[in-house]
XYZ file of C-alpha atoms in Angstrom:
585
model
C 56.503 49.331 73.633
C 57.777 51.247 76.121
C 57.974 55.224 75.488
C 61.230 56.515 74.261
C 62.661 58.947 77.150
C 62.673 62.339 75.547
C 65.291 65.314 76.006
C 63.782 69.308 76.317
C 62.230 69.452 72.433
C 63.011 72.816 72.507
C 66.405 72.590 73.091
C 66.442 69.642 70.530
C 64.942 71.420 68.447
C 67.465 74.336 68.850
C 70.801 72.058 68.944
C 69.709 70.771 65.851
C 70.075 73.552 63.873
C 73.894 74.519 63.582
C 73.151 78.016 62.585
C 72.661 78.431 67.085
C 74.837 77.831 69.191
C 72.105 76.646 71.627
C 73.823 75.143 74.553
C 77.237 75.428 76.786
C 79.065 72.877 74.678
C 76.810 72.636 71.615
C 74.852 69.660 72.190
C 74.133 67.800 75.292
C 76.896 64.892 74.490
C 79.220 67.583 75.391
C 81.159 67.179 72.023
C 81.539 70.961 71.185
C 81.101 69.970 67.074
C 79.317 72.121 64.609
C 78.142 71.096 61.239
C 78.854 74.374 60.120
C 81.933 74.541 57.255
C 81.717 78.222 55.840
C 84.733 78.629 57.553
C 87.594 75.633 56.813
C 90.850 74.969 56.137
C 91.484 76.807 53.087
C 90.250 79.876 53.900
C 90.218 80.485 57.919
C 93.642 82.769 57.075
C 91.480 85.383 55.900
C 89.079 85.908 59.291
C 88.872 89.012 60.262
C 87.068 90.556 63.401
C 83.587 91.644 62.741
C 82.171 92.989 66.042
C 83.769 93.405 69.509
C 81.673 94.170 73.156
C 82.921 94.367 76.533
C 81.035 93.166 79.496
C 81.938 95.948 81.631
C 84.047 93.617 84.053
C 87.297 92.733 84.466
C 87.682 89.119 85.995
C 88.095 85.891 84.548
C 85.445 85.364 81.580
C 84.968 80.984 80.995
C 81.831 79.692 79.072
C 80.276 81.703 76.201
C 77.214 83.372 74.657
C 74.467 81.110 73.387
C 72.794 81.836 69.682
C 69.252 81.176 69.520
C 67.700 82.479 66.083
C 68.864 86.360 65.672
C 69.510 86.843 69.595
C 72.693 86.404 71.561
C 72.804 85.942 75.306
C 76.031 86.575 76.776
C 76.921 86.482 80.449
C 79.621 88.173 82.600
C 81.814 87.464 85.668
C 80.539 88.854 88.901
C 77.735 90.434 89.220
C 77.040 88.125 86.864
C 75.565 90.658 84.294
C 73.292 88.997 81.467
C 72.792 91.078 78.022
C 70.352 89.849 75.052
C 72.072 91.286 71.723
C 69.849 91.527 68.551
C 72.173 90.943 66.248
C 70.873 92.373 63.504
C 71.558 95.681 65.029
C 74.059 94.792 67.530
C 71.659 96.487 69.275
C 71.401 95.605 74.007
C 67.705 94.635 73.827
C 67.591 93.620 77.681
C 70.659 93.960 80.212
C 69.632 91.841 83.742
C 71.974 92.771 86.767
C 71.264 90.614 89.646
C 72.406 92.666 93.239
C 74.566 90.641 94.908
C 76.168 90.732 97.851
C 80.083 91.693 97.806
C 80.576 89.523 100.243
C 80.295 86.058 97.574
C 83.982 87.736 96.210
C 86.281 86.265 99.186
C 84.002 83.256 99.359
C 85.010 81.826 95.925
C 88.253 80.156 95.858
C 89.598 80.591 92.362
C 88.042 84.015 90.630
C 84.812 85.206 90.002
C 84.143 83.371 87.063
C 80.643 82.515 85.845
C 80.322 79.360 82.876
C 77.710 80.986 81.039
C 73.708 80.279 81.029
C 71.200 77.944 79.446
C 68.102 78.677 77.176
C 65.095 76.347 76.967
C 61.074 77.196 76.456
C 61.196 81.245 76.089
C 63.697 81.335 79.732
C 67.332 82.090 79.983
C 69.195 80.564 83.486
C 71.519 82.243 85.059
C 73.147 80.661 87.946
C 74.429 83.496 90.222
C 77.553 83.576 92.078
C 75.476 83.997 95.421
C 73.664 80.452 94.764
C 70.413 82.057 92.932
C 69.222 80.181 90.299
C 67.301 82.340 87.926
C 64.678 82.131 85.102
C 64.942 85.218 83.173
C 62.020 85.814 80.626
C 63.992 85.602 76.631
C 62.201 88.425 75.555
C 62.339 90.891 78.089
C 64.638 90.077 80.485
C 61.937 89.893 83.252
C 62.597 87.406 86.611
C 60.150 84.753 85.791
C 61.270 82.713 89.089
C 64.266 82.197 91.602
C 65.653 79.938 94.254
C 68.076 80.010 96.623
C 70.298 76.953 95.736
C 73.084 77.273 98.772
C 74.192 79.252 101.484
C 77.482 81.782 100.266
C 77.704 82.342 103.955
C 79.043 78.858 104.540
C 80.886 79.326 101.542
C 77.945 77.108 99.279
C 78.641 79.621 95.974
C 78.161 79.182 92.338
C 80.235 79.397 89.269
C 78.691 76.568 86.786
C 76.319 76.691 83.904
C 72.812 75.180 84.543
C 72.366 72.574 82.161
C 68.501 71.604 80.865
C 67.281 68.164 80.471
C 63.929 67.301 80.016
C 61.879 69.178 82.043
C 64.632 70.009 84.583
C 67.268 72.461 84.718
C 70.062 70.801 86.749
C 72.938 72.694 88.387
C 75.729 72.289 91.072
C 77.855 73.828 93.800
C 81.211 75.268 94.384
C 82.951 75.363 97.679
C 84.724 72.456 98.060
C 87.617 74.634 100.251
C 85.303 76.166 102.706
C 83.936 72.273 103.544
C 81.137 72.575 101.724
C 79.158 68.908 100.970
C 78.602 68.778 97.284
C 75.319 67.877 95.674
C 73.072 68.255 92.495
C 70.179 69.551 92.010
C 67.383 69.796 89.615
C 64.241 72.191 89.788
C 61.239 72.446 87.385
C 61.649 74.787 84.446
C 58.409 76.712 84.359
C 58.170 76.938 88.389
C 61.325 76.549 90.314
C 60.174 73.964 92.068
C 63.645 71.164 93.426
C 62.708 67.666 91.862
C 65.136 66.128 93.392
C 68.434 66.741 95.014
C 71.514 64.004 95.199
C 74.399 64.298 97.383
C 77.825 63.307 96.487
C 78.994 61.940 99.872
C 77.182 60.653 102.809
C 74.290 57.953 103.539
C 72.592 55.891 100.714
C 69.343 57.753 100.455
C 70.628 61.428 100.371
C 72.900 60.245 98.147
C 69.979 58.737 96.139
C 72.303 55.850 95.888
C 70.830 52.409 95.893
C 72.970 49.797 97.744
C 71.405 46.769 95.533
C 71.064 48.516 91.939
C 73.967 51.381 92.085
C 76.743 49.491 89.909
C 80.102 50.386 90.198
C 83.590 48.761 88.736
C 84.515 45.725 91.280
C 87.520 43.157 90.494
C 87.135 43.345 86.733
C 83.188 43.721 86.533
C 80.230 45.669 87.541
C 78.686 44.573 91.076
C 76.151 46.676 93.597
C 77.934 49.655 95.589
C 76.305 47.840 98.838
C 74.868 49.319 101.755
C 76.448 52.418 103.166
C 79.173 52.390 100.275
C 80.485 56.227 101.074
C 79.487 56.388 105.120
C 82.156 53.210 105.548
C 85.091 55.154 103.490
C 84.639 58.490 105.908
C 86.085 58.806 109.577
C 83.512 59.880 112.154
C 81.203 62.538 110.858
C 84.134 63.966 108.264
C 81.351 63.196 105.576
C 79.138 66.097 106.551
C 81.999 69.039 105.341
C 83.224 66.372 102.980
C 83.605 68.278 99.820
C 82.673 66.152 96.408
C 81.578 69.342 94.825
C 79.711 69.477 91.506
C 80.835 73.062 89.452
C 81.791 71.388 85.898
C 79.868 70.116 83.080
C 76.986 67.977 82.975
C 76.153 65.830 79.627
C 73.153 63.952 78.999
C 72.089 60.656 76.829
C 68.313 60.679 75.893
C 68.936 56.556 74.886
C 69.926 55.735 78.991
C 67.741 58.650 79.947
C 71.443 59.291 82.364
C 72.977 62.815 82.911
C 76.752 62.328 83.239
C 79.115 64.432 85.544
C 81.895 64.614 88.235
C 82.093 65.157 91.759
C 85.112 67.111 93.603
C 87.665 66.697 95.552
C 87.527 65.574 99.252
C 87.458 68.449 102.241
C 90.359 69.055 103.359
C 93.560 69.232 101.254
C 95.336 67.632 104.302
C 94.874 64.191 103.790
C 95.935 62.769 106.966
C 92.587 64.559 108.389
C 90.165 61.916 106.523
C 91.308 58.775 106.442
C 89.567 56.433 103.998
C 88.640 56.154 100.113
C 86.288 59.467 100.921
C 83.567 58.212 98.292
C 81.946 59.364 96.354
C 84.392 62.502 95.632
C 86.109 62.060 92.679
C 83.540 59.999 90.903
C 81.581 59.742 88.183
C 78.031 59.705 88.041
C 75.820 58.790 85.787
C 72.290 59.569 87.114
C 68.120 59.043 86.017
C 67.424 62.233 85.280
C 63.617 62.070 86.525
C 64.730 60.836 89.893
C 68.101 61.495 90.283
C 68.850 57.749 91.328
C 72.538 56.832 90.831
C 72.547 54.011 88.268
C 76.334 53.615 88.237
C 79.059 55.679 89.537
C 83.162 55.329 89.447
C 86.168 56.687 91.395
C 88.672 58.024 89.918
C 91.041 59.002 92.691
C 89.931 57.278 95.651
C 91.121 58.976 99.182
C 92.447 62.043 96.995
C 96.314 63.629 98.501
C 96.470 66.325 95.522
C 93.189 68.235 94.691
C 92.621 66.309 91.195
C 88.892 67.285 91.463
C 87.151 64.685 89.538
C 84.484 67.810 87.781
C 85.538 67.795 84.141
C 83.094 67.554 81.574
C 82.348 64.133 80.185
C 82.250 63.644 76.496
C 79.742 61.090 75.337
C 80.482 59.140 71.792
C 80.106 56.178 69.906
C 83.149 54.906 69.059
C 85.452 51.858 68.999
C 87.301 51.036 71.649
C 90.026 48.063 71.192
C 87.842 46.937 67.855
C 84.953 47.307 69.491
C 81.753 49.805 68.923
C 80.881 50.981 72.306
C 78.602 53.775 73.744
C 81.510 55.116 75.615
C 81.692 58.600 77.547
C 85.277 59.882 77.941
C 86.729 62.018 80.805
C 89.961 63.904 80.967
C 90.073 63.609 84.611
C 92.673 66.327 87.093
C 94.584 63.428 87.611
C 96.047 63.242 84.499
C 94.513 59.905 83.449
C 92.289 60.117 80.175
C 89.108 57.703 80.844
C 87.007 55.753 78.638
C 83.835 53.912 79.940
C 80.895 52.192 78.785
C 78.318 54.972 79.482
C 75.653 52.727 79.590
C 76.694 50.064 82.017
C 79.772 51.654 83.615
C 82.770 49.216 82.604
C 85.748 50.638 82.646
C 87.692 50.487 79.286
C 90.858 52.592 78.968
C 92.690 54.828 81.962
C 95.990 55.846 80.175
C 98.143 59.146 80.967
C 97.312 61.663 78.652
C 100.429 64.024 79.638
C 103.363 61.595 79.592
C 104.650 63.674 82.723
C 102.239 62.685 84.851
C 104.011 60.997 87.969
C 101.901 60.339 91.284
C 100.527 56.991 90.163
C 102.314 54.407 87.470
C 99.395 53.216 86.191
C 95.911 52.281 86.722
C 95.130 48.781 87.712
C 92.190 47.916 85.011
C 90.619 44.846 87.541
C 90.123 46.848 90.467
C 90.010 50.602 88.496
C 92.443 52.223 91.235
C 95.486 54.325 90.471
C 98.768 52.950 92.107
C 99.880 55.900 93.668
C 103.757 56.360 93.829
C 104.840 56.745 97.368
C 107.580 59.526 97.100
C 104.751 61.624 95.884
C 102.195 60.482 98.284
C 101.760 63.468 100.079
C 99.906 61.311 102.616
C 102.591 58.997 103.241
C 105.389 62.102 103.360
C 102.742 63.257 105.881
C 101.525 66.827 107.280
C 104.142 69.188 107.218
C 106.663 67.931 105.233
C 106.917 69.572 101.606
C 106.229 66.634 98.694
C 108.209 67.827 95.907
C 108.199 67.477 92.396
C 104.177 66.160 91.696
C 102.808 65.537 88.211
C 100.470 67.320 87.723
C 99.852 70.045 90.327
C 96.657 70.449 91.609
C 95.000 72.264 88.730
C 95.070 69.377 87.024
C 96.684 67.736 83.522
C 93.207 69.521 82.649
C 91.521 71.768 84.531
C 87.485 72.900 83.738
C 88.575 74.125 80.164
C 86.773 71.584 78.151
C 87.761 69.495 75.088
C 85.954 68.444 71.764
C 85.373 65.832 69.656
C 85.628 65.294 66.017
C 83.381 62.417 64.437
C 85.077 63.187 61.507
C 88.056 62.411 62.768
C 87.209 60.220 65.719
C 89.388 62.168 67.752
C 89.242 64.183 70.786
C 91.253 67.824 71.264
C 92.084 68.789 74.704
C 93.208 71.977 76.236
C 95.882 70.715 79.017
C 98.106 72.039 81.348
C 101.804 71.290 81.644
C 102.236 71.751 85.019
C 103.838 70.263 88.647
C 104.014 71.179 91.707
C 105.309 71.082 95.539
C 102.300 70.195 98.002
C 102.925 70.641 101.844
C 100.044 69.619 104.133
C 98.893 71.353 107.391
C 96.380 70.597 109.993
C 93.491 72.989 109.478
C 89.956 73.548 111.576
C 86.927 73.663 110.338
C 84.937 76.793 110.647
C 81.766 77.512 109.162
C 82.273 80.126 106.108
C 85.697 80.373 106.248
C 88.695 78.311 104.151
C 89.426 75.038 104.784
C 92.441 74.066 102.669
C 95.227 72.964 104.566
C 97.791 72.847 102.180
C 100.591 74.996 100.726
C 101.176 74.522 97.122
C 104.114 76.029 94.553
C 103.789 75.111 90.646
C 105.892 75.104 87.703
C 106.393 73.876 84.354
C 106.848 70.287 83.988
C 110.611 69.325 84.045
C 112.931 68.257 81.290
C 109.955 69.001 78.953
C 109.508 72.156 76.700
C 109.621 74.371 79.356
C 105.857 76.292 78.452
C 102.767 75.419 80.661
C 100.915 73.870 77.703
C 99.568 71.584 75.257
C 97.016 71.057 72.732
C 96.732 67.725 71.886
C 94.630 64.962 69.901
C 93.513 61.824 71.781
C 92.564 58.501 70.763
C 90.041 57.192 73.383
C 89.869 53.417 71.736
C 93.343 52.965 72.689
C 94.428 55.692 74.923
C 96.847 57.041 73.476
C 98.535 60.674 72.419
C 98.422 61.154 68.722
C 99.493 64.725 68.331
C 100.532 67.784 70.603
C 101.144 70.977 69.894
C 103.250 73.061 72.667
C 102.200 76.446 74.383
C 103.850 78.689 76.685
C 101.550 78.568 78.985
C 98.574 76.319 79.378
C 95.542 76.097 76.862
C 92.705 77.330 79.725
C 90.287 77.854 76.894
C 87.294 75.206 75.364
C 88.072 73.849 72.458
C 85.810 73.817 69.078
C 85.606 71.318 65.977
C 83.841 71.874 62.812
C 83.104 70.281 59.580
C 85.249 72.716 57.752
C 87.952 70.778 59.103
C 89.434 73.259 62.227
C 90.247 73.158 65.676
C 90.025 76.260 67.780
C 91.511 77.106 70.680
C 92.440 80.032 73.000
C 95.629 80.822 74.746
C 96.398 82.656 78.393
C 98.165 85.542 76.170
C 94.849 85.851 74.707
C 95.406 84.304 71.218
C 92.662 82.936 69.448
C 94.247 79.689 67.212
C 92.647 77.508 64.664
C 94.400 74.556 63.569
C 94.382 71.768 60.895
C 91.911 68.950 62.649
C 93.781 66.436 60.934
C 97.480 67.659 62.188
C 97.380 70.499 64.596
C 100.367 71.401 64.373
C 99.803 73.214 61.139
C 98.503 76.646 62.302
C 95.849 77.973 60.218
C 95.054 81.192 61.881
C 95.811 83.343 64.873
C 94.899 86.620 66.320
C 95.773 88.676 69.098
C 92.680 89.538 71.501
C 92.055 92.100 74.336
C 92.962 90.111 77.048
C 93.746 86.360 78.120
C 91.737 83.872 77.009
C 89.954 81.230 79.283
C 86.632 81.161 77.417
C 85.534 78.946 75.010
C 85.549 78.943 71.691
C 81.834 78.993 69.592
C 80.437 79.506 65.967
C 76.941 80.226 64.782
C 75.345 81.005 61.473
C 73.915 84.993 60.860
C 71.932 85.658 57.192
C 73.837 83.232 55.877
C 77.499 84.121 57.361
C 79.362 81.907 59.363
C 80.741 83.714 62.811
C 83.506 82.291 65.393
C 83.684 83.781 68.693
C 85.539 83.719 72.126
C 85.338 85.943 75.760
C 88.786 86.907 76.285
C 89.166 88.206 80.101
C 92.098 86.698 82.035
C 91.191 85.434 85.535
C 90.213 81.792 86.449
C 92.411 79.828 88.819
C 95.702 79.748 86.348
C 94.873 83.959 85.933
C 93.865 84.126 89.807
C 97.120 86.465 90.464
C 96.116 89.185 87.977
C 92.570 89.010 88.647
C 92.421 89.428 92.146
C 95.969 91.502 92.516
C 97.718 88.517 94.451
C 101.455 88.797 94.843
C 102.879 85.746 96.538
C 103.948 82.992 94.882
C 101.711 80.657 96.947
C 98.922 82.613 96.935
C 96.041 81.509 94.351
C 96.438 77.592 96.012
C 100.010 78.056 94.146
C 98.664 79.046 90.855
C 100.628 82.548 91.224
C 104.082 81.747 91.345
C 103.477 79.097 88.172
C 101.897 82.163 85.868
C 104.124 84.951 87.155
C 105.281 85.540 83.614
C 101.424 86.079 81.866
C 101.042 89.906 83.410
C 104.031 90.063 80.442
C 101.673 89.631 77.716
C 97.908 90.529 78.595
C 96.358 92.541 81.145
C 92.512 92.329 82.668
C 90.081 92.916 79.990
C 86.072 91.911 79.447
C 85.233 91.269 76.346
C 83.790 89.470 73.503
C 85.690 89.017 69.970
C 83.476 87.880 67.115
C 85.230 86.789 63.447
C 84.526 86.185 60.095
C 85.262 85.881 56.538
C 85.328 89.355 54.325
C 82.180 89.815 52.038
C-alpha cells in the first residue's frame, strides 16, 4: 500500500485541539471553524473585554496571534515586532525586533501590513517586510535561522504569513507594482535550506510546470497545459517583470498531498503594454508540496485590464455541488466571481457573481472557463488614456485579502466583501528597477443605485452559487471572518466594530463592540483554564485604510483607495492593538 502523505504532526497535532488557535486560519483547509461553543448564540450579548495590548505601532494590523498551549504569539506591522505572551500572567516572555531597513516603507504598495506568523516543531516564522524569512526559537525568542527570500531593492517585499506543510514552510512575494515576477517558495524547517522554488509566469521548468501532466480546464474538460503554456501568452520578454505575485493564503490537502493558492495580477496596470492571456497570473495553483510540481492550475482573469489579483485564500470542503459530493476548494476571487472547483482534479464547477453589482464581464463561459468581459468597461479596448468609467468592482476587489469562513454546520460560507467601483485610466509607464510600475489612475466609490455603504457580509452557497443572505455595512468588511459551533459569525468593521452574528441568519446581530481603532484583522478564539476567549487586532491601515495610515491626501492616491474611504478618518483613528473578550465569571 502506498504510504499515506502526511501533514507537519505537530501542527496536526496542535490544530486538533480547539482550545489553540494554531494556525493563520485555524486549520490548513483554510475554513476558519472552531469546535469551540462556550460562547453561542444565547449568550454572546454578555462578552465583555478581558485583556487589551498594543503593539506599539500604528499601521494597518491583518492576520492574528496564534494560541499554542498557555502562550500567545502575536505579530505587528512594520518592524514587524513579534511578542510571546504567557497568558497566565499576561506577562511579555520574549519580544523579537528584527532591524530593518526604512527604506522597505515606500517599497510596499498598500501599507505596512504583516499577516501574522506560523508555529510548527518548537519555531515561530516570521516573514519580514524586507524578504527575511525567520525561525525564531518558541521559547526564547532566539534566531534559530534566516534567509533572504527577495530583493526590497527591486521592490521583491513581504507582507504574507508563512504557511507550514510537512516539512516545509512555504511563503510568497509582494511587489507586483514595482514588476516584480512572482514565485513560491518553500525552505526546510529545521535548516533554512529552499526545497524548491516555482514561478508563476515564465518557461515550463521554472515554473515547475509540466507541459504533458499540468492539467488545466480546456473546452469543457481537463487536458495538458502543453509546452511553453505561459511563454506563448507574453509579448517579447514582458514575462521577466511580469507580476503573478503570491502574498495571500495558502491551504493544504494531506489526501492530494496539493497546497492550494493564487497568483497576482499581471505587471503593468496598463494593459495595452502586454498583450496576451499573461499566464499564469491570476491562476490557481494547486501544487505537490514535496516538489512543487504544478499538478493543475486555472485562470481566472486571463490578460487582466483591472488589478483583480487572483491571491485570495482558497477554502477547501467537502460538499455538494449540483447534488453531487465533491472535494471542492472555493475561491472568492477580486473579480467578483465566487469559484467552485474540484480540488482534486481541477474541473471547474460553479463561477457565479457573488456581488450582484459586479459589471466588467456578464458571465463566465463554463466550457472554456473565461469571463466575457463587457467592452464599455474594457479598459483595454477604451485604451491608454482614456478614463473607463463606472467598473464593478474597482480594483480592490468584490473581496480583497480579508478572508472568509466556512460553516460545516451550516454548509455555508461567510465572506467579508467590498461594495465598491471605480474609474480606471491607463498610462504608458517604464520600467525601472525598484521603482513603481503601475500605470494607471484609479478613483472608487460605492457601488451605484445600491445601499450606498462600501460593504457586505454575506452567506454563500458554493453548490449552486448563489447569495443566500447579506447584511449591509457602511463601509467594507476588511476583516477575516470566524465560525463556531456555538452557532456565531464574527466579523470586524473599518470603524473598528467587532460583530457577531446569528450563523443561521446574519442579519440578526448578536453582539457588537466598539474597539480602539479600525478593524482589518481577523477574527480568532481559543480556550484558557477552561474559558472560552474571542479576539481581533484592530489598527486601521491596509489598502482600503492606506490614506490614514500613510497620511495620503489625494483622492487618487492609495491606487484610488483614498478618495473611496475619505469618510473613515470620521469614525476611527490609527491605533495598534489587540482586544481580547469573554463571558463574565
Amino acid at each position: 500500500m502506498p504510504a499515506l502523505a502526511q501533514a507537519n504532526a505537530d501542527v496536526e497535532k496542535n490544530i486538533a485541539d480547539p482550545k489553540n488557535w494554531a494556525m493563520q486560519a485555524g486549520d490548513m483547509y483554510n475554513q476558519r471553524y472552531s469546535k469551540l461553543k462556550q460562547i453561542n448564540t444565547t449568550n454572546v450579548g454578555k462578552l465583555q473585554v478581558a485583556w487589551t495590548f498594543s503593539t506599539g505601532v500604528l499601521r494597518g494590523h491583518e492576520g492574528s496571534p496564534l494560541v499554542i498551549g498557555d502562550t500567545m504569539y502575536l505579530h505587528s506591522p512594520f518592524p514587524n515586532k513579534v511578542f510571546a505572551m504567557d497568558l497566565n500572567t499576561q506577562k511579555i516572555k520574549w519580544k523579537y525586533e528584527p532591524k530593518q531597513d526604512p527604506a522597505v516603507i515606500p517599497q510596499m504598495c498598500c501599507d505596512t501590513v504583516n499577516r501574522g506568523l506560523a508555529y510548527a516543531e518548537g519555531k515561530v516564522f516570521l516573514q519580514q517586510a524586507d524578504s527575511m524569512l525567520v525561525a525564531l526559537d518558541a521559547n526564547t525568542g532566539k534566531v534559530v535561522w534566516s534567509v533572504k527570500n527577495g530583493d526590497p531593492k527591486l521592490g521583491a517585499v513581504n507582507t504574507n504569513a508563512p504557511h507550514v506543510f510537512k516539512d516545509k514552510v512555504i511563503t510568497g512575494i509582494s511587489g507586483g507594482e514595482w514588476g516584480v515576477r512572482g514565485f513560491i517558495n518553500a525552505y526546510d524547517i529545521n535548516s533554512g535550506k529552499q526545497v524548491w522554488k516555482a514561478y508563476s509566469v515564465g518557461p515550463d521548468a521554472e515554473m515547475l510546470i509540466d507541459p504533458d501532466k499540468t492539467m488545466t480546464w480546456t473546452d469543457g474538460k481537463m487536458a495538458p497545459v502543453g509546452k511553453d503554456s505561459s511563454l506563448k501568452t507574453w509579448q517579447g520578454d514582458q514575462w521577466k517583470i511580469g507580476g503573478g505575485t503570491t502574498w495571500g493564503w495558502y491551504s493544504y490537502d494531506k489526501a492530494t498531498n496539493l497546497m492550494y493558492y493564487g497568483s497576482g495580477n499581471p505587471s503593468t496596470w496598463n494593459p495595452a503594454q502586454r498583450p496576451g492571456d499573461n499566464k499564469w497570473s491570476m491562476t490557481i495553483f494547486a501544487r505537490d508540496v514535496d516538489t512543487g510540481q504544478a499538478k493543475w492550475v486555472y485562470q481566472m482573469t486571463p490578460y487582466d485590464e483591472w488589478d483583480f489579483d487572483g491571491i485570495n485564500e482558497m477554502i477547501l470542503a467537502d460538499i455538494n455541488v449540483k447534488g453531487q459530493p465533491r472535494k471542492a476548494l472555493v475561491h472568492f476571487d477580486r473579480n467578483g466571481f465566487g469559484y467552485t472547483l474540484d480540488r482534486v482534479t481541477g474541473e471547474l464547477l460553479v463561477a457565479e457573481k457573488y456581488d450582484p453589482k459586479v459589471n466588467w464581464a456578464t458571465h463566465v463561459d463554463m466550457k472554456t472557463g473565461r469571463p466575457q468581459v463587457v467592452k464599455r468597461y474594457s479598459t483595454a479596448a477604451n485604451g491608454p488614456d482614456v478614463n473607463t468609467k463606472g467598473v464593478c468592482p474597482a480594483a480592490l476587489g468584490s473581496k480583497d485579502q480579508q478572508p472568509a469562513s466556512f460553516d460545516p454546520n451550516t454548509k455555508l460560507f461567510y465572506v467579508p466583501t467590498n461594495h465598491v467601483c471605480m474609474d480606471y485610466e491607463p498610462f504608458k509607464v517604464e520600467y525601472t528597477a525598484g521603482q513603481p510600475y503601475v500605470g494607471a489612475t484609479l478613483s472608487m466609490y460605492p457601488a451605484p443605485g445600491s445601499h450606498g455603504g462600501l460593504g457586505n457580509y454575506i452567506t454563500w452557497d458554493a453548490g449552486t452559487g448563489k447569495i443566500v443572505q447579506s447584511k449591509a455595512e457602511k463601509f467594507s468588511v476588511w476583516s477575516g471572518s470566524l465560525n463556531t459551533a456555538g452557532g456565531l459569525s464574527c466579523y470586524g468593521t473599518l470603524e473598528g466594530y467587532l460583530k457577531c452574528v446569528d450563523a443561521k441568519n446574519i442579519t440578526k446581530e448578536l453582539f457588537k463592540f466598539k474597539t480602539p481603532s479600525g478593524i482589518i484583522g481577523n477574527v480568532f478564539t481559543y480556550e484558557h483554564k477552561g474559558k472560552q476567549y474571542l479576539g481581533v487586532f484592530s489598527g486601521i491601515g491596509g489598502w482600503a485604510g492606506i490614506g490614514m495610515a500613510a497620511g495620503l491626501e489625494k483622492d487618487t492616491d492609495g491606487l484610488g483607495a483614498v478618495g473611496g474611504y475619505r469618510e473613515l478618518n470620521q469614525y476611527t483613528e490609527l491605533g495598534g492593538s489587540l482586544t481580547i473578550f469573554t463571558l463574565p465569571n
